[in-house]
Coordinates of C-alpha atoms in Angstrom, one line a residue:
Chain A
M16 CA -15.1 7.4 53.5
D17 CA -18.5 6.4 52.2
S18 CA -20.3 7.8 49.2
S19 CA -22.7 10.2 51.2
S20 CA -20.0 11.7 53.1
Q21 CA -17.8 12.6 50.2
T22 CA -20.6 14.1 48.1
G23 CA -21.8 15.7 51.2
G24 CA -18.3 17.0 51.7
L25 CA -18.3 18.6 48.2
Q26 CA -21.7 20.2 48.9
R27 CA -20.5 21.7 52.1
V28 CA -17.5 23.2 50.1
L29 CA -19.9 24.5 47.7
E30 CA -22.0 26.3 50.4
N31 CA -18.8 27.8 51.8
E32 CA -17.4 29.0 48.4
R33 CA -20.9 30.2 47.3
P34 CA -19.8 33.8 47.3
R35 CA -16.7 33.2 45.2
L36 CA -18.4 31.0 42.9
L37 CA -21.2 33.5 42.4
R38 CA -18.7 36.3 41.7
F39 CA -17.0 33.9 39.2
L40 CA -20.3 33.1 37.5
A41 CA -21.3 36.8 37.2
A42 CA -17.9 37.6 35.7
R43 CA -18.2 34.7 33.4
G44 CA -21.5 36.1 32.1
A45 CA -24.2 33.9 33.9
G46 CA -26.2 37.1 34.7
D47 CA -29.4 36.2 36.3
D48 CA -28.8 32.6 35.9
A49 CA -25.8 32.3 38.4
E50 CA -28.1 30.9 41.1
D51 CA -29.5 28.5 38.7
V52 CA -26.0 27.3 37.6
L53 CA -25.2 26.6 41.2
Q54 CA -28.4 24.8 41.7
D55 CA -27.5 22.6 38.6
L56 CA -24.0 22.0 40.0
W57 CA -25.4 21.1 43.4
H58 CA -27.5 18.4 41.9
K59 CA -24.6 17.3 39.7
I60 CA -22.3 16.7 42.8
S61 CA -24.8 14.9 44.6
G62 CA -25.3 12.6 41.7
V63 CA -21.8 11.8 41.1
E64 CA -20.2 8.7 42.6
A65 CA -17.8 9.2 45.5
R66 CA -14.2 9.5 44.3
P67 CA -11.4 11.5 46.0
V68 CA -11.0 15.0 44.6
A69 CA -7.6 16.4 45.2
D70 CA -8.5 20.1 45.2
P71 CA -12.5 20.5 46.0
V72 CA -12.5 24.2 45.5
S73 CA -10.9 24.1 42.1
Y74 CA -13.1 21.0 41.3
L75 CA -16.2 23.1 42.0
F76 CA -14.9 26.1 39.9
R77 CA -14.2 23.8 37.0
A78 CA -17.5 22.1 37.5
A79 CA -19.4 25.6 37.3
E80 CA -17.6 26.6 34.3
N81 CA -18.7 23.3 32.7
V82 CA -22.2 23.8 33.6
L83 CA -22.3 27.4 32.4
R84 CA -20.9 26.3 29.0
D85 CA -23.4 23.5 28.7
R86 CA -26.3 26.1 29.3
Q87 CA -24.7 28.8 27.1
R88 CA -24.2 26.1 24.3
A89 CA -27.9 25.0 24.7
S90 CA -29.3 28.7 24.4
L91 CA -26.9 29.3 21.6
S92 CA -28.5 26.4 19.5
R93 CA -32.0 27.5 20.3
D94 CA -31.4 31.0 19.3
R95 CA -29.4 30.0 16.1
R96 CA -31.4 28.5 13.3
Q97 CA -28.4 28.4 11.0
H98 CA -25.9 26.0 11.2
E99 CA -22.4 26.7 12.4
W100 CA -19.8 25.9 10.0
H101 CA -18.2 23.4 12.6
D102 CA -21.5 21.7 12.8
L103 CA -21.1 20.5 9.2
A104 CA -20.4 16.9 10.4
G105 CA -23.7 17.1 12.4
S106 CA -25.7 18.7 10.0
D107 CA -28.5 17.1 8.0
D108 CA -28.6 19.7 5.3
A109 CA -25.6 18.6 3.4
P110 CA -25.1 15.2 2.0
Q111 CA -23.0 12.8 4.0
G112 CA -20.2 12.7 1.6
E113 CA -19.8 16.5 1.2
R114 CA -19.8 17.2 4.9
V115 CA -17.1 14.7 5.5
L116 CA -15.1 16.0 2.6
I117 CA -15.4 19.6 4.0
A118 CA -14.4 18.5 7.4
R119 CA -11.5 16.5 6.2
E120 CA -10.3 19.3 4.1
R121 CA -10.3 21.6 7.1
L122 CA -8.7 19.1 9.3
R123 CA -5.9 18.6 6.6
E124 CA -5.5 22.5 6.7
A125 CA -5.6 22.7 10.6
E126 CA -2.8 20.0 10.6
A127 CA -0.7 21.5 7.8
T128 CA -0.8 24.8 9.6
L129 CA 0.2 23.1 13.1
L130 CA 3.2 21.4 11.2
A131 CA 4.1 24.5 9.6
L132 CA 5.1 25.8 13.2
G133 CA 7.4 23.0 13.6
P134 CA 7.2 19.5 14.9
R135 CA 7.4 20.5 18.5
V136 CA 4.6 22.8 18.4
D137 CA 2.6 20.4 16.7
Q138 CA 3.4 17.7 19.2
I139 CA 2.7 20.0 22.2
F140 CA -0.7 21.1 21.0
R141 CA -1.8 17.5 20.5
R142 CA -0.5 16.2 23.9
Y143 CA -2.1 19.1 25.5
R144 CA -5.5 19.7 23.8
L145 CA -6.1 16.4 22.4
D146 CA -4.5 14.0 24.8
G147 CA -5.4 16.1 27.9
L148 CA -1.8 16.1 29.3
G149 CA -1.0 19.0 31.7
Q150 CA 1.8 21.6 30.9
A151 CA 4.0 20.5 33.6
A152 CA 3.8 16.9 32.5
I153 CA 4.5 18.0 28.8
A154 CA 7.6 20.0 29.9
R155 CA 8.9 17.0 31.9
E156 CA 8.2 14.6 28.9
L157 CA 10.1 16.8 26.5
G158 CA 12.7 18.1 29.0
I159 CA 12.0 21.7 28.4
S160 CA 10.9 24.6 30.4
L161 CA 7.2 25.4 31.3
S162 CA 7.4 28.8 29.6
S163 CA 8.5 27.0 26.2
V164 CA 5.5 24.8 26.4
E165 CA 3.4 27.8 27.1
K166 CA 4.8 29.8 24.3
D167 CA 4.3 26.8 22.0
L168 CA 0.5 26.5 23.0
Q169 CA 0.1 30.2 22.3
K170 CA 1.5 29.9 19.0
A171 CA -0.6 26.9 18.0
Y172 CA -3.9 28.3 19.3
R173 CA -3.2 31.6 17.6
A174 CA -2.6 30.0 14.4
L175 CA -5.6 27.8 14.8
A176 CA -7.7 30.8 15.7
Q177 CA -6.7 32.7 12.5
L178 CA -7.5 29.6 10.4
K179 CA -10.9 29.5 12.0
D180 CA -11.4 33.2 11.0
K181 CA -10.5 32.2 7.5
F182 CA -12.8 29.3 7.5
D183 CA -15.6 31.8 8.7
A184 CA -14.9 34.1 5.9
E185 CA -15.3 31.3 3.1
Chain B
M29 CA -16.9 39.1 15.6
N30 CA -13.3 38.5 16.0
G31 CA -12.4 41.4 13.9
Q32 CA -13.4 43.7 16.7
V33 CA -11.2 42.1 19.2
S34 CA -7.7 43.7 19.3
D35 CA -4.8 41.2 18.7
Y36 CA -3.6 41.9 22.1
L37 CA -6.8 41.2 23.8
A38 CA -7.4 37.9 21.9
E39 CA -4.0 36.9 22.8
D40 CA -4.9 37.4 26.4
A41 CA -8.3 35.8 26.0
R42 CA -6.6 32.7 24.3
G43 CA -4.0 32.7 27.2
W44 CA -6.9 32.1 29.7
V45 CA -8.6 29.4 27.4
I46 CA -5.2 27.5 27.1
R47 CA -4.5 27.7 31.0
L48 CA -8.1 26.7 32.0
Q49 CA -7.7 23.5 30.0
D50 CA -4.9 22.3 32.3
T51 CA -6.3 20.2 35.1
A52 CA -3.9 21.6 37.4
F53 CA -5.4 25.2 37.0
A54 CA -6.2 26.7 40.3
D55 CA -6.4 30.4 39.9
W56 CA -9.8 31.0 39.5
D57 CA -10.1 34.2 41.2
A58 CA -7.5 35.7 39.0
F59 CA -9.6 34.6 35.9
A60 CA -12.7 36.3 37.5
E61 CA -10.6 39.5 38.1
W62 CA -9.4 39.5 34.5
L63 CA -13.1 39.1 33.3
E64 CA -14.2 42.0 35.8
R65 CA -11.5 44.3 34.8
D66 CA -13.0 45.2 31.4
P67 CA -16.4 44.5 29.8
A68 CA -14.6 43.6 26.5
H69 CA -12.8 40.6 28.2
L70 CA -15.8 38.2 28.4
P71 CA -16.7 38.5 24.7
A72 CA -13.1 38.2 23.9
Y73 CA -12.9 35.0 26.2
N74 CA -16.0 33.5 24.6
S75 CA -14.8 34.1 21.0
A76 CA -11.5 32.6 21.8
L77 CA -13.3 29.5 23.6
E78 CA -15.6 29.2 20.6
A79 CA -12.6 29.1 18.1
D80 CA -10.7 26.4 20.2
E81 CA -13.9 24.2 20.6
A82 CA -14.6 24.4 16.8
M83 CA -11.0 23.8 15.9
A84 CA -10.3 20.9 18.5
G85 CA -13.8 19.4 17.3
L86 CA -12.1 19.1 13.8
F87 CA -9.4 17.0 15.3
R88 CA -12.0 14.5 16.7
L89 CA -14.0 14.3 13.4
A90 CA -12.1 12.3 10.9
P91 CA -9.3 10.3 12.3
A92 CA -8.8 8.5 8.9
A93 CA -7.9 11.9 7.5
A94 CA -5.6 12.6 10.2
A95 CA -3.6 9.5 9.5
Q96 CA -3.2 10.4 5.9
T97 CA -2.0 13.9 6.4
A98 CA 0.2 13.3 9.3
V99 CA 2.8 11.6 6.7
R100 CA 5.1 14.5 5.9
P101 CA 6.0 14.4 2.2
S102 CA 9.7 15.3 3.0
R103 CA 10.0 11.9 4.8
R104 CA 11.0 8.6 3.6
L105 CA 8.2 6.8 2.0
F106 CA 7.4 3.4 3.5
L107 CA 6.2 1.0 0.8
I108 CA 5.3 -2.1 2.2
S109 CA 2.5 -4.5 0.9
G110 CA -0.3 -6.1 2.6
G111 CA -0.9 -6.1 6.4
A112 CA 2.3 -4.4 6.9
V113 CA 0.5 -1.1 5.7
A114 CA -1.1 -0.4 9.1
A115 CA 2.1 -0.9 10.9
A116 CA 4.0 1.4 8.5
L117 CA 1.4 4.0 8.8
A118 CA 1.7 4.0 12.6
V119 CA 5.4 4.4 12.3
V120 CA 5.1 7.6 10.0
I121 CA 2.4 9.1 12.4
G122 CA 4.4 8.6 15.6
W123 CA 7.3 10.2 13.7
T124 CA 6.5 13.6 15.1
S125 CA 7.0 12.5 18.5
L126 CA 10.4 11.2 18.7
V127 CA 11.0 12.0 22.3
P128 CA 13.1 9.9 24.9
G129 CA 10.8 8.7 27.6
A130 CA 7.7 9.4 25.7
K131 CA 5.5 6.6 24.3
G132 CA 6.5 5.9 20.7
P133 CA 9.7 5.9 18.8
V134 CA 12.9 6.8 20.7
E135 CA 15.6 8.5 18.4
Y136 CA 19.5 7.6 19.1
R137 CA 21.9 9.8 17.5
T138 CA 25.8 9.9 17.3
A139 CA 28.0 12.7 16.1
P140 CA 30.6 12.1 13.4
G141 CA 33.4 10.1 15.0
E142 CA 31.3 9.0 17.9
R143 CA 30.1 5.5 18.9
Q144 CA 27.3 4.4 20.9
E145 CA 26.0 1.0 22.0
F146 CA 22.7 0.2 23.6
A147 CA 21.0 -3.0 24.7
L148 CA 17.4 -3.7 24.3
A149 CA 15.1 -5.5 26.9
D150 CA 15.5 -8.8 25.1
G151 CA 19.1 -8.9 25.2
S152 CA 19.7 -7.7 21.4
R153 CA 22.2 -5.0 21.0
I154 CA 22.5 -2.1 18.6
V155 CA 25.9 -0.4 18.1
L156 CA 25.8 2.9 16.2
N157 CA 28.9 4.0 14.3
G158 CA 29.5 8.0 13.9
D159 CA 27.1 10.4 12.3
T160 CA 24.2 8.0 12.6
R161 CA 20.5 8.2 13.7
V162 CA 18.6 5.2 14.6
A163 CA 14.9 5.3 15.7
L164 CA 13.6 2.5 17.9
I165 CA 10.0 2.2 16.9
D166 CA 9.3 -0.6 19.4
K167 CA 11.4 -3.2 20.9
R168 CA 11.5 -5.5 17.9
H169 CA 11.3 -2.7 15.2
A170 CA 14.1 -0.2 14.4
E171 CA 14.6 2.4 11.6
L172 CA 18.2 3.3 10.5
I173 CA 17.6 6.9 9.3
E174 CA 21.2 7.4 8.2
G175 CA 24.6 6.3 8.9
E176 CA 25.7 2.8 10.1
A177 CA 24.7 0.3 12.6
L178 CA 25.6 -3.1 13.7
F179 CA 22.4 -5.2 14.9
E180 CA 22.9 -8.2 17.1
V181 CA 19.5 -9.6 17.5
R182 CA 18.1 -12.0 19.7
H183 CA 16.2 -14.1 17.2
D184 CA 12.6 -14.9 17.9
A185 CA 10.9 -16.7 14.9
A186 CA 7.4 -15.5 16.2
R187 CA 8.6 -12.1 16.3
P188 CA 11.3 -11.2 13.8
F189 CA 13.4 -8.1 14.4
I190 CA 12.6 -5.7 11.6
V191 CA 14.9 -2.9 10.5
K192 CA 13.7 -0.2 8.1
T193 CA 15.8 2.0 6.2
G194 CA 14.9 4.4 3.3
G195 CA 11.8 2.3 2.2
V196 CA 13.7 -1.0 2.4
T197 CA 12.8 -3.6 5.1
L198 CA 15.2 -6.0 6.5
E199 CA 13.9 -9.1 8.6
D200 CA 16.2 -10.9 10.8
A201 CA 16.4 -14.6 10.8
G202 CA 18.8 -15.1 13.8
T203 CA 21.4 -12.6 13.4
V204 CA 24.4 -10.3 13.6
F205 CA 24.2 -7.9 10.8
N206 CA 25.5 -4.5 9.8
V207 CA 23.5 -1.7 7.9
V208 CA 24.9 1.3 6.2
R209 CA 22.8 4.0 4.6
D210 CA 24.5 7.0 3.5
E211 CA 25.0 9.1 0.4
T212 CA 26.4 6.3 -1.7
G213 CA 23.4 4.1 -0.9
L214 CA 22.4 1.1 1.2
R215 CA 24.6 -1.9 2.3
V216 CA 23.6 -4.8 4.4
S217 CA 26.2 -7.5 5.5
V218 CA 25.8 -10.4 7.6
A219 CA 28.0 -12.1 10.2
E220 CA 25.6 -14.6 11.6
G221 CA 22.3 -16.2 11.0
A222 CA 20.5 -14.6 8.2
V223 CA 18.6 -11.4 7.0
I224 CA 15.7 -11.1 4.6
Y225 CA 16.0 -8.3 2.5
Q226 CA 12.5 -6.8 1.6
P227 CA 10.5 -9.8 2.8
Q228 CA 7.3 -8.6 1.1
A229 CA 9.0 -8.1 -2.4
D230 CA 12.2 -9.3 -3.5
A231 CA 12.7 -11.5 -0.4
V232 CA 16.5 -11.8 -0.8
R233 CA 17.8 -14.1 1.8
L234 CA 21.4 -13.0 3.0
A235 CA 23.7 -15.7 4.6
P236 CA 26.6 -15.1 6.7
G237 CA 29.4 -13.4 4.6
D238 CA 26.8 -12.1 2.1
A239 CA 26.9 -8.4 1.4
L240 CA 24.1 -6.7 -0.4
S241 CA 24.4 -3.2 -1.8
V242 CA 21.9 -0.8 -3.6
A243 CA 23.1 2.4 -5.1
G244 CA 20.3 5.0 -5.4
A245 CA 17.4 3.5 -7.0
G246 CA 19.4 0.8 -8.6
R247 CA 18.7 -3.1 -8.2
P248 CA 20.2 -4.9 -5.1
E249 CA 23.5 -6.6 -5.9
V250 CA 24.7 -9.4 -3.6
T251 CA 28.3 -10.1 -3.2
R252 CA 30.6 -12.0 -0.9
T253 CA 32.6 -10.6 2.0
M254 CA 34.1 -12.3 5.1
A255 CA 31.6 -12.9 7.8
A256 CA 34.1 -12.2 10.3
D257 CA 34.8 -8.8 8.9
V258 CA 31.3 -7.7 9.4
G259 CA 31.0 -4.7 11.9
S260 CA 34.8 -4.8 12.0
W261 CA 34.7 -1.0 12.3
R262 CA 34.0 -1.4 15.9
G263 CA 37.6 -2.7 16.2
G264 CA 39.0 -0.1 14.2
Q265 CA 39.1 -1.9 10.8
L266 CA 37.5 -1.1 7.5
V267 CA 37.6 -4.0 5.2
Y268 CA 36.9 -3.5 1.4
R269 CA 36.7 -5.6 -1.6
N270 CA 36.2 -3.5 -4.9
A271 CA 35.0 -0.6 -3.2
T272 CA 34.7 2.8 -4.6
L273 CA 36.7 5.5 -3.2
E274 CA 33.6 7.5 -2.5
R275 CA 32.5 4.8 -0.3
V276 CA 35.8 4.6 1.7
A277 CA 35.5 8.3 2.0
A278 CA 32.1 8.2 3.5
D279 CA 33.1 5.4 5.8
V280 CA 36.1 7.2 7.1
S281 CA 34.1 10.5 7.6
R282 CA 31.6 8.5 9.7
N283 CA 34.2 6.8 11.7
L284 CA 36.6 9.8 12.4
G285 CA 34.5 12.6 12.5
I286 CA 36.5 14.4 9.9
Q287 CA 35.0 15.1 6.5
V288 CA 36.8 13.2 3.5
R289 CA 35.6 13.5 0.0
A290 CA 36.8 11.5 -3.1
G291 CA 37.8 13.9 -6.0
K292 CA 37.0 13.6 -9.5
G293 CA 38.7 10.8 -11.4
T294 CA 38.7 8.5 -8.6
G295 CA 35.4 6.9 -9.4
D296 CA 36.9 4.0 -11.2
I297 CA 39.7 3.3 -8.9
P298 CA 38.5 0.0 -7.1
F299 CA 39.8 -0.6 -3.6
T300 CA 40.5 -3.9 -2.0
G301 CA 42.1 -4.1 1.5
T302 CA 41.9 -3.1 5.1
I303 CA 42.3 0.4 6.6
S304 CA 43.1 0.9 10.1
T305 CA 41.2 3.7 11.6
Q306 CA 43.8 3.9 14.6
G307 CA 46.3 6.6 15.3
G308 CA 44.6 9.8 14.8
P309 CA 43.0 11.5 11.6
G310 CA 46.2 12.7 10.0
A311 CA 47.9 9.3 10.1
V312 CA 44.6 7.6 8.9
I313 CA 44.4 10.0 5.9
E314 CA 47.9 9.4 4.9
R315 CA 47.5 5.7 5.0
I316 CA 44.5 5.8 2.8
A317 CA 46.2 7.9 0.3
A318 CA 49.1 5.4 0.2
L319 CA 46.9 2.4 0.0
T320 CA 44.4 3.8 -2.6
G321 CA 47.2 5.6 -4.7
T322 CA 45.7 9.0 -4.3
R323 CA 47.0 12.3 -3.0
A324 CA 45.3 13.8 -0.1
T325 CA 45.1 17.5 0.3
R326 CA 43.3 19.7 2.8
A327 CA 39.9 21.1 1.6
G328 CA 38.1 23.4 3.8
N329 CA 37.5 21.6 7.1
G330 CA 38.5 18.2 5.7
W331 CA 40.3 16.4 3.0
M332 CA 40.1 15.7 -0.5
L333 CA 41.5 12.4 -2.1
D334 CA 42.5 12.9 -5.8
A335 CA 43.6 10.7 -8.4
I336 CA 47.4 10.9 -9.0
D337 CA 48.2 11.1 -12.8
G338 CA 49.6 7.8 -13.7
A339 CA 48.0 6.1 -10.9
P340 CA 47.3 2.4 -11.7
R341 CA 43.9 2.0 -13.3

């Protein structure tokens, strides 16, 4: 299969799935931008090198989600003149040393928070969120059930969200 | 603001954030349906997404800080000088992922009274006595967390085999050696070849028949033993020369899977001799009491060895 036929294939799938993708984008808050997002997506998949895509439909949904996030992020930073707390590392306002110190202190707190939930929760979070391993693979790796992995992930994400609220209040 | 999102909704929203991150996620219609079901769902989802991205971003910020704080204070401290520091740090970081089959350390563990032997890819062997935990950090690097293990190591001068235990490093120099780490301290005895105790610090070289012991934070003491007796526990023999009863009791507990303790007043009864661990716990306890001049009584689930008045001192 050559490059043009593969990307052509993806574009054909996009055309077929247009109604589902539009519905998804609308629900996802794309509003009037939904058609634009699909247009972006169309260009993106024609630009990528051909590689086998196991599940083209799911691939397109994920790509649509990513395009949407990029656009929302871009408009967010246009709208906001203030720096977000998590942009500390990228901010030019605070001196370099101070930025790094704050970020490290927050990282230290985040790590302590995860470890307090137990080594398994900590490990599962890292494998999933930082290493990008799937839940099924983690369950196999640890010899535990998929629902145990899900529960541990919920615990980790919940604790980190609470910690983020705390940082926001600081 | 997050404060306006109910806990229940926030939990649901986080659930979607988590599921979507799985590359195997395919239920996009169900996700769209959930978003459509209630206008509050989208802001809840975006809020969960923002929290997730901010926190995950932290983990990517400063890997150096991560390395420092991953060290759990309750764990043993590895104090090694020079170039070994990086390796030791890697060990400690990897510690949280002691999972068989995963990349990184693999932990082997035996119950009291149990034995386990495993071979390494290079032909080296590690034999675990009861109540023992050994972590294999990589194929030339093990840690004795507690208990007793006999190492029969295929020597490679370019890549010495390293055993770490309780902040102490042992380096093989062509070797069969036995290591005990329990409540009485550390004991290393060498059957063949040589072992270097603390190569970066004291660098004590132990030859066949040498036995090194460290009690608590004390200085290492080297005594002589019979090379042939090193690791004799595998054949059901515990061999002692001027050993404390406390140590005998700890060894018997580990070997038989029964709890044996040395009572008050037995601290200064030195024992020299060989104890067979064959014939069942009751018989072994009787034998020990007779050989050490103590009285054995049942204490809880185990046994207590007490000094008999007038026993030879």
